[in-house]
mmCIF file of C-alpha atoms in Angstrom:
data_model
loop_
_atom_site.group_PDB
_atom_site.id
_atom_site.type_symbol
_atom_site.label_atom_id
_atom_site.label_comp_id
_atom_site.label_asym_id
_atom_site.label_seq_id
_atom_site.Cartn_x
_atom_site.Cartn_y
_atom_site.Cartn_z
ATOM 1 C CA UNK B 26 0.000 0.000 0.000
ATOM 2 C CA UNK B 27 1.297 3.424 -0.939
ATOM 3 C CA UNK B 28 2.338 5.559 1.991
ATOM 4 C CA UNK B 29 0.860 9.051 2.159
ATOM 5 C CA UNK B 30 4.212 10.713 1.561
ATOM 6 C CA UNK B 31 4.692 8.704 -1.656
ATOM 7 C CA UNK B 32 1.180 9.626 -2.778
ATOM 8 C CA UNK B 33 1.759 13.361 -2.270
ATOM 9 C CA UNK B 34 5.170 13.267 -3.957
ATOM 10 C CA UNK B 35 3.636 11.480 -6.952
ATOM 11 C CA UNK B 36 0.739 13.928 -7.029
ATOM 12 C CA UNK B 37 3.107 16.908 -7.087
ATOM 13 C CA UNK B 38 5.114 15.307 -9.892
ATOM 14 C CA UNK B 39 1.968 14.594 -11.952
ATOM 15 C CA UNK B 40 0.310 18.009 -11.594
ATOM 16 C CA UNK B 41 1.093 21.670 -12.097
ATOM 17 C CA UNK B 42 -0.829 24.634 -10.719
ATOM 18 C CA UNK B 43 -1.944 27.463 -13.015
ATOM 19 C CA UNK B 44 0.601 29.766 -11.364
ATOM 20 C CA UNK B 45 3.413 27.220 -11.732
ATOM 21 C CA UNK B 46 2.473 26.654 -15.367
ATOM 22 C CA UNK B 47 2.550 30.378 -16.202
ATOM 23 C CA UNK B 48 5.910 30.781 -14.469
ATOM 24 C CA UNK B 49 7.375 27.719 -16.231
ATOM 25 C CA UNK B 50 6.025 28.846 -19.618
ATOM 26 C CA UNK B 51 7.528 32.305 -19.098
ATOM 27 C CA UNK B 52 10.936 30.806 -18.258
ATOM 28 C CA UNK B 53 10.827 28.268 -21.100
ATOM 29 C CA UNK B 54 8.209 29.329 -23.710
ATOM 30 C CA UNK B 55 9.024 26.465 -26.073
ATOM 31 C CA UNK B 56 9.019 23.771 -23.392
ATOM 32 C CA UNK B 57 5.284 23.444 -22.790
ATOM 33 C CA UNK B 58 2.047 22.926 -24.701
ATOM 34 C CA UNK B 59 -1.340 23.479 -23.064
ATOM 35 C CA UNK B 60 -4.084 21.112 -24.297
ATOM 36 C CA UNK B 61 -7.830 21.337 -23.643
ATOM 37 C CA UNK B 62 -9.200 17.775 -23.477
ATOM 38 C CA UNK B 63 -12.726 18.675 -22.372
ATOM 39 C CA UNK B 64 -15.622 16.716 -23.834
ATOM 40 C CA UNK B 65 -19.136 18.086 -23.885
ATOM 41 C CA UNK B 66 -21.610 20.013 -25.972
ATOM 42 C CA UNK B 67 -20.317 23.105 -27.729
ATOM 43 C CA UNK B 68 -22.820 25.379 -25.998
ATOM 44 C CA UNK B 69 -21.061 24.850 -22.664
ATOM 45 C CA UNK B 70 -17.518 24.869 -24.094
ATOM 46 C CA UNK B 71 -17.539 28.629 -24.689
ATOM 47 C CA UNK B 72 -13.880 29.358 -24.008
ATOM 48 C CA UNK B 73 -10.439 27.866 -23.757
ATOM 49 C CA UNK B 74 -7.280 28.868 -21.942
ATOM 50 C CA UNK B 75 -5.163 31.346 -23.831
ATOM 51 C CA UNK B 76 -2.571 29.490 -25.896
ATOM 52 C CA UNK B 77 -4.271 26.099 -25.582
ATOM 53 C CA UNK B 78 -4.692 23.573 -28.347
ATOM 54 C CA UNK B 79 -8.100 21.842 -28.305
ATOM 55 C CA UNK B 80 -8.127 18.048 -28.610
ATOM 56 C CA UNK B 81 -11.107 16.437 -26.845
ATOM 57 C CA UNK B 82 -10.217 13.232 -24.989
ATOM 58 C CA UNK B 83 -12.472 11.314 -27.377
ATOM 59 C CA UNK B 84 -10.164 12.358 -30.266
ATOM 60 C CA UNK B 85 -6.808 12.142 -28.499
ATOM 61 C CA UNK B 86 -5.838 8.635 -29.627
ATOM 62 C CA UNK B 87 -6.340 9.559 -33.293
ATOM 63 C CA UNK B 88 -4.750 13.020 -32.998
ATOM 64 C CA UNK B 89 -1.800 12.186 -30.758
ATOM 65 C CA UNK B 90 0.634 12.686 -33.651
ATOM 66 C CA UNK B 91 -0.245 16.423 -33.581
ATOM 67 C CA UNK B 92 1.492 16.710 -30.202
ATOM 68 C CA UNK B 93 5.249 17.266 -29.958
ATOM 69 C CA UNK B 94 7.142 14.699 -27.920
ATOM 70 C CA UNK B 95 9.829 17.252 -27.063
ATOM 71 C CA UNK B 96 7.456 19.426 -24.994
ATOM 72 C CA UNK B 97 5.744 18.858 -21.673
ATOM 73 C CA UNK B 98 2.040 18.534 -22.476
ATOM 74 C CA UNK B 99 -0.115 20.280 -19.857
ATOM 75 C CA UNK B 100 -3.646 18.881 -19.956
ATOM 76 C CA UNK B 101 -6.749 20.490 -18.536
ATOM 77 C CA UNK B 102 -10.442 19.783 -18.241
ATOM 78 C CA UNK B 103 -13.373 21.415 -16.436
ATOM 79 C CA UNK B 104 -12.647 21.446 -12.717
ATOM 80 C CA UNK B 105 -11.171 19.483 -9.818
ATOM 81 C CA UNK B 106 -14.005 16.936 -10.069
ATOM 82 C CA UNK B 107 -13.307 16.145 -13.721
ATOM 83 C CA UNK B 108 -11.026 13.221 -14.637
ATOM 84 C CA UNK B 109 -10.613 13.863 -18.378
ATOM 85 C CA UNK B 110 -7.125 15.394 -18.019
ATOM 86 C CA UNK B 111 -5.984 12.476 -15.840
ATOM 87 C CA UNK B 112 -7.250 9.983 -18.416
ATOM 88 C CA UNK B 113 -5.493 11.937 -21.184
ATOM 89 C CA UNK B 114 -2.250 12.045 -19.173
ATOM 90 C CA UNK B 115 -2.275 8.272 -18.734
ATOM 91 C CA UNK B 116 -2.766 7.788 -22.490
ATOM 92 C CA UNK B 117 0.054 10.194 -23.359
ATOM 93 C CA UNK B 118 2.450 8.833 -20.739
ATOM 94 C CA UNK B 119 1.807 5.299 -22.033
ATOM 95 C CA UNK B 120 2.859 6.582 -25.461
ATOM 96 C CA UNK B 121 6.133 8.171 -24.292
ATOM 97 C CA UNK B 122 4.955 11.778 -23.987
ATOM 98 C CA UNK B 123 5.796 13.973 -21.007
ATOM 99 C CA UNK B 124 2.392 14.971 -19.615
ATOM 100 C CA UNK B 125 1.042 16.706 -16.522
ATOM 101 C CA UNK B 126 -2.413 17.740 -15.370
ATOM 102 C CA UNK B 127 -3.266 21.376 -14.685
ATOM 103 C CA UNK B 128 -4.697 21.575 -11.152
ATOM 104 C CA UNK B 129 -8.274 22.816 -11.115
ATOM 105 C CA UNK B 130 -8.672 22.984 -14.895
ATOM 106 C CA UNK B 131 -10.617 25.798 -16.512
ATOM 107 C CA UNK B 132 -12.388 26.677 -13.245
ATOM 108 C CA UNK B 133 -9.130 27.397 -11.386
ATOM 109 C CA UNK B 134 -7.771 29.386 -14.345
ATOM 110 C CA UNK B 135 -10.902 31.555 -14.414
ATOM 111 C CA UNK B 136 -10.860 31.988 -10.626
ATOM 112 C CA UNK B 137 -7.366 33.455 -10.948
ATOM 113 C CA UNK B 138 -8.634 35.712 -13.742
ATOM 114 C CA UNK B 139 -6.030 34.398 -16.191
ATOM 115 C CA UNK B 140 -6.778 35.026 -19.893
ATOM 116 C CA UNK B 141 -9.121 32.843 -21.920
ATOM 117 C CA UNK B 142 -10.212 32.981 -25.539
ATOM 118 C CA UNK B 143 -13.686 32.367 -26.938
ATOM 119 C CA UNK B 144 -14.267 29.185 -28.895
ATOM 120 C CA UNK B 145 -16.069 29.387 -32.261
ATOM 121 C CA UNK B 146 -19.858 29.630 -32.180
ATOM 122 C CA UNK B 147 -21.987 26.524 -32.656
ATOM 123 C CA UNK B 148 -22.829 25.816 -36.290
ATOM 124 C CA UNK B 149 -25.028 22.777 -35.676
ATOM 125 C CA UNK B 150 -28.791 23.171 -35.911
ATOM 126 C CA UNK B 151 -29.387 20.380 -33.394
ATOM 127 C CA UNK B 152 -31.133 21.616 -30.268
ATOM 128 C CA UNK B 153 -31.037 18.324 -28.384
ATOM 129 C CA UNK B 154 -27.600 17.575 -26.912
ATOM 130 C CA UNK B 155 -26.314 15.379 -24.165
ATOM 131 C CA UNK B 156 -24.773 17.138 -21.176
ATOM 132 C CA UNK B 157 -22.547 14.114 -20.512
ATOM 133 C CA UNK B 158 -18.971 15.374 -20.401
ATOM 134 C CA UNK B 159 -17.538 11.874 -19.779
ATOM 135 C CA UNK B 160 -15.741 13.056 -16.617
#
């Protein structure tokens, strides 16, 4: 059974806070890539973190080749309760990428009033959508 100290060390190694990410990106702009892996209907995915690439978890396996192996991939999802970024990190780590999860996802980023960008408007005429985000 994992001791608590080992758990917390592993957790710190696997995650990065929004503040730590911004500091690391400032020090090494080419060393990191932010990736939005959120899944859900477009009407609730209204924004993304500034500088983020959008690859929903459901498309990650097929689009993995778009990600550079020489950068640390910082994955984010909705909030602390969402597991999409963790699932994405496991997939990337299993495929020899360097990946970390952004603590708190979009919610933490917004709470800190860090910049976001709007996502394109919905073009689908469908009014009935599932709210299942697959978290």
